[in-house]
Amino acid sequence: MSSRRLRRLLLTLPDEVLEEIFLRLDALPDLARASAACATFRRLITARAFLRRLHSLHPRPLLGFFKREGPSCEFFPAAPPHSSSAAASAVARGAADLTFSFLPATSGGWRLRNIRRGLALLSTRDGGGGCFFPDVVVCDPLHRRYAQIPQIPDDLAAPIRRSGSLPKGFDYLLAPARREEEEEEEEDSSFKVVCRPRLTEECDITVFVFSSGAGIWRAATLGSSLATAISVTSRPRCVHRCVYWLTRFLDRLLILDTDEMELFMFDNFPPSTGFVLNHTTAAIAEAGEDRLGVFNLDVHNVNLLSRAIRGSADEQWRHDKTIPLLPGYRLAKAQGGTEQLRL
């Protein structure tokens, strides 16, 4: 049967049957070639409902991991026998520009702030041209593309300026614009940029969030008082679209809900639990639906504790699990007071 006759035959089939045929193609490149065959095939293959089914069967491949190294980053590609090793090798050979040479030149250069899902967030080292905040870009090093993030508007930045305290620095973080599973389904490339000026403890805590979808900045403020005047020293981390900072004395977590633009506090583990939060080895993660989890490492075990993000005010941390470390591992004190795991 000729290819022209075969295509005419396929076009007589209902859309539902064509979708089932496309889902059963052996490789994604075959699907791309099919979408280029005619307008009907392209309409079916690019429909969101079809893409959701496709991504559930063919999740996006893991190419590797980025590690921040000073102003640039290092890429660790997936290695054989991983199914993505061939594509990852191509990226490692220079397909991605991990020196960010495609960014516009600045007097002080660009500083790498955060990496998330293949996107990199960079800023200038300080505000230039009379600007209070640094310039910020979000870029895709694989495709050598970037988006310039607009400056924070004067009306939102006014409380920071009126405080009379110059920021000692800025925390920056890339956050998802929606839930992870929704991003996968919709093939969404939107993001949020979180910026927290580091001010003195006497000042209000203000965090700014830029949404790429809406194209605007918003601000959330937590007033300073004896109860909330704290020094936040840890890097921000994101779980369930909330951003977390550890306080200097590890007694509380500062939390920003990026959807509701609300700042609030969590007390850390009470003495009754017998656990002490170790900020150098603790990891914040998801622990079920809308629960915050903390993996806390001690000398012999990894303990998982969790708490509902939007639970009642009197809710306490719950000890969910203890995972013993393998024999031979011990927590050792490294130079500078930091701790590391040794074998």
Short mmCIF file of C-alpha atoms in Angstrom, two decimals, residues 112-332:
data_model
loop_
_atom_site.label_atom_id
_atom_site.label_comp_id
_atom_site.label_asym_id
_atom_site.label_seq_id
_atom_site.Cartn_x
_atom_site.Cartn_y
_atom_site.Cartn_z
CA LEU A 112 24.50 32.12 39.88
CA ARG A 113 21.80 32.05 42.55
CA ASN A 114 19.65 28.96 42.01
CA ILE A 115 18.93 26.09 39.59
CA ARG A 116 15.60 24.33 39.19
CA ARG A 117 14.38 21.88 36.54
CA GLY A 118 16.89 22.97 33.93
CA LEU A 119 16.44 26.72 34.52
CA ALA A 120 19.10 28.91 36.14
CA LEU A 121 18.54 32.09 38.12
CA LEU A 122 21.34 34.65 38.04
CA SER A 123 21.72 38.19 39.34
CA THR A 124 24.24 40.99 39.14
CA ARG A 125 26.32 41.37 42.27
CA ASP A 126 24.57 44.56 43.36
CA GLY A 127 22.11 47.14 42.12
CA GLY A 128 23.48 49.14 39.21
CA GLY A 129 22.53 52.40 37.54
CA GLY A 130 20.96 53.76 40.73
CA CYS A 131 18.75 50.68 41.17
CA PHE A 132 18.24 49.39 44.68
CA PHE A 133 17.94 45.71 43.68
CA PRO A 134 20.29 43.70 41.45
CA ASP A 135 19.32 42.86 37.89
CA VAL A 136 17.94 39.31 37.59
CA VAL A 137 17.62 36.88 34.68
CA VAL A 138 16.20 33.37 34.36
CA CYS A 139 17.84 31.39 31.60
CA ASP A 140 17.81 28.02 29.88
CA PRO A 141 21.48 27.03 29.38
CA LEU A 142 20.55 24.09 27.14
CA HIS A 143 18.87 26.32 24.52
CA ARG A 144 20.88 29.49 25.34
CA ARG A 145 17.78 31.55 26.07
CA TYR A 146 17.07 33.98 28.90
CA ALA A 147 14.32 36.22 30.25
CA GLN A 148 15.10 39.54 31.92
CA ILE A 149 13.11 39.91 35.14
CA PRO A 150 11.75 43.46 35.64
CA GLN A 151 12.87 45.53 38.60
CA ILE A 152 10.74 45.42 41.75
CA PRO A 153 8.32 48.40 41.53
CA ASP A 154 9.01 51.43 43.70
CA ASP A 155 5.70 51.14 45.58
CA LEU A 156 6.54 47.58 46.70
CA ALA A 157 10.16 48.44 47.53
CA ALA A 158 9.24 51.65 49.43
CA PRO A 159 9.04 49.98 52.90
CA ILE A 160 12.55 48.58 52.44
CA ARG A 161 13.89 51.97 51.43
CA ARG A 162 12.13 53.70 54.36
CA SER A 163 13.65 51.27 56.86
CA GLY A 164 16.96 53.11 56.46
CA SER A 165 18.80 49.79 56.48
CA LEU A 166 20.73 48.74 53.41
CA PRO A 167 20.38 45.03 52.63
CA LYS A 168 23.38 42.91 53.56
CA GLY A 169 22.53 40.72 50.62
CA PHE A 170 19.64 39.01 48.88
CA ASP A 171 18.21 35.48 48.93
CA TYR A 172 16.99 34.33 45.52
CA LEU A 173 15.09 31.16 44.66
CA LEU A 174 13.30 29.67 41.66
CA ALA A 175 9.94 28.22 42.68
CA PRO A 176 7.30 26.33 40.67
CA ALA A 177 4.29 28.31 39.49
CA ARG A 178 1.98 25.36 40.16
CA ARG A 179 2.05 21.86 41.60
CA GLU A 180 4.69 19.52 40.21
CA GLU A 181 2.13 17.09 38.79
CA GLU A 182 0.28 19.95 37.09
CA GLU A 183 3.52 21.13 35.50
CA GLU A 184 4.09 17.67 34.07
CA GLU A 185 0.57 17.45 32.69
CA GLU A 186 0.46 20.89 31.13
CA GLU A 187 4.07 21.00 29.92
CA ASP A 188 4.25 24.38 31.67
CA SER A 189 7.47 26.39 31.66
CA SER A 190 6.24 29.11 34.00
CA PHE A 191 8.10 29.88 37.22
CA LYS A 192 8.28 32.19 40.21
CA VAL A 193 11.29 34.19 41.40
CA VAL A 194 11.52 34.65 45.18
CA CYS A 195 13.67 37.50 46.54
CA ARG A 196 14.28 38.27 50.23
CA PRO A 197 16.46 41.27 51.17
CA ARG A 198 18.61 40.40 54.20
CA LEU A 199 18.06 43.29 56.63
CA THR A 200 18.85 43.78 60.31
CA GLU A 201 16.77 41.94 62.90
CA GLU A 202 14.94 45.15 63.89
CA CYS A 203 13.34 45.49 60.44
CA ASP A 204 10.19 43.89 59.13
CA ILE A 205 10.73 40.73 57.10
CA THR A 206 9.66 41.33 53.50
CA VAL A 207 9.76 38.80 50.67
CA PHE A 208 9.04 39.60 47.01
CA VAL A 209 7.70 37.09 44.46
CA PHE A 210 7.66 37.51 40.67
CA SER A 211 5.31 35.33 38.62
CA SER A 212 6.31 34.75 35.00
CA GLY A 213 2.70 33.99 34.08
CA ALA A 214 1.26 37.26 35.41
CA GLY A 215 4.46 39.22 34.77
CA ILE A 216 4.20 41.11 38.08
CA TRP A 217 5.90 41.30 41.50
CA ARG A 218 4.00 40.84 44.76
CA ALA A 219 5.19 41.32 48.34
CA ALA A 220 4.52 39.71 51.73
CA THR A 221 5.62 41.27 55.03
CA LEU A 222 5.94 39.93 58.57
CA GLY A 223 6.17 42.73 61.13
CA SER A 224 9.15 42.78 63.48
CA SER A 225 8.53 42.23 67.18
CA LEU A 226 10.13 40.40 70.08
CA ALA A 227 8.48 37.25 68.77
CA THR A 228 9.49 37.58 65.14
CA ALA A 229 12.66 39.69 65.12
CA ILE A 230 14.99 36.98 63.94
CA SER A 231 18.06 36.46 61.85
CA VAL A 232 17.49 34.08 58.96
CA THR A 233 20.78 32.54 57.91
CA SER A 234 19.96 29.47 55.84
CA ARG A 235 19.41 29.30 52.10
CA PRO A 236 15.74 29.20 51.09
CA ARG A 237 14.18 25.86 50.15
CA CYS A 238 10.90 25.14 48.39
CA VAL A 239 8.35 22.40 49.21
CA HIS A 240 4.66 22.31 48.25
CA ARG A 241 5.04 25.78 46.70
CA CYS A 242 6.04 27.16 50.10
CA VAL A 243 9.50 28.60 50.75
CA TYR A 244 11.34 27.93 54.02
CA TRP A 245 14.22 29.54 55.90
CA LEU A 246 15.84 28.32 59.13
CA THR A 247 16.48 30.89 61.85
CA ARG A 248 19.91 31.47 63.34
CA PHE A 249 19.19 29.57 66.55
CA LEU A 250 17.27 26.81 64.74
CA ASP A 251 14.21 27.35 66.93
CA ARG A 252 11.82 28.35 64.14
CA LEU A 253 11.13 28.13 60.42
CA LEU A 254 10.14 31.21 58.44
CA ILE A 255 7.60 30.12 55.80
CA LEU A 256 6.25 31.91 52.73
CA ASP A 257 3.13 30.60 50.99
CA THR A 258 3.79 31.72 47.40
CA ASP A 259 0.13 31.22 46.39
CA GLU A 260 -1.46 33.20 49.21
CA MET A 261 1.56 35.54 49.64
CA GLU A 262 1.54 35.02 53.40
CA LEU A 263 4.52 34.86 55.78
CA PHE A 264 4.28 32.90 59.02
CA MET A 265 6.38 30.93 61.53
CA PHE A 266 6.73 27.33 62.65
CA ASP A 267 8.38 26.40 65.92
CA ASN A 268 11.02 23.74 65.40
CA PHE A 269 11.07 20.42 67.23
CA PRO A 270 9.96 20.80 70.86
CA PRO A 271 12.26 19.37 73.58
CA SER A 272 9.77 16.56 74.21
CA THR A 273 10.66 14.96 70.85
CA GLY A 274 14.27 14.50 71.86
CA PHE A 275 15.45 15.81 68.46
CA VAL A 276 17.66 18.79 67.72
CA LEU A 277 17.49 20.27 64.24
CA ASN A 278 20.89 20.11 62.56
CA HIS A 279 20.90 22.85 59.91
CA THR A 280 24.04 21.56 58.14
CA THR A 281 22.65 18.04 57.56
CA ALA A 282 18.87 18.50 57.69
CA ALA A 283 16.88 18.32 54.46
CA ILE A 284 13.39 19.74 53.91
CA ALA A 285 11.11 17.63 51.73
CA GLU A 286 7.48 16.76 51.01
CA ALA A 287 5.91 14.27 53.39
CA GLY A 288 2.53 13.46 51.91
CA GLU A 289 -0.29 15.78 50.93
CA ASP A 290 0.44 19.32 52.18
CA ARG A 291 2.82 18.10 54.88
CA LEU A 292 6.28 19.46 55.48
CA GLY A 293 8.91 16.82 56.14
CA VAL A 294 12.38 17.21 57.64
CA PHE A 295 15.06 14.54 57.34
CA ASN A 296 17.25 15.12 60.39
CA LEU A 297 20.62 13.36 60.63
CA ASP A 298 22.16 12.41 63.97
CA VAL A 299 25.13 10.20 64.82
CA HIS A 300 23.48 6.86 64.00
CA ASN A 301 20.15 7.53 62.24
CA VAL A 302 18.17 9.63 59.82
CA ASN A 303 14.88 10.67 61.40
CA LEU A 304 11.87 11.84 59.38
CA LEU A 305 9.59 14.31 61.15
CA SER A 306 6.56 15.97 59.56
CA ARG A 307 3.92 18.57 60.22
CA ALA A 308 0.89 19.85 58.30
CA ILE A 309 1.71 23.16 56.62
CA ARG A 310 -1.74 24.54 57.28
CA GLY A 311 -2.57 22.64 60.46
CA SER A 312 -3.94 24.03 63.72
CA ALA A 313 -1.82 26.42 65.75
CA ASP A 314 -1.21 23.86 68.50
CA GLU A 315 -0.19 21.01 66.19
CA GLN A 316 3.19 19.50 66.98
CA TRP A 317 5.80 17.79 64.89
CA ARG A 318 5.24 14.08 64.29
CA HIS A 319 8.07 11.56 64.29
CA ASP A 320 7.24 9.38 61.28
CA LYS A 321 10.26 7.15 60.81
CA THR A 322 13.81 6.32 61.88
CA ILE A 323 16.24 5.01 59.26
CA PRO A 324 19.46 3.52 60.70
CA LEU A 325 22.67 4.49 58.94
CA LEU A 326 24.70 1.71 57.36
CA PRO A 327 27.40 0.17 59.56
CA GLY A 328 30.62 2.13 59.30
CA TYR A 329 29.04 5.53 58.77
CA ARG A 330 29.52 8.21 61.38
CA LEU A 331 28.85 11.92 61.62
CA ALA A 332 32.18 13.69 61.89
#
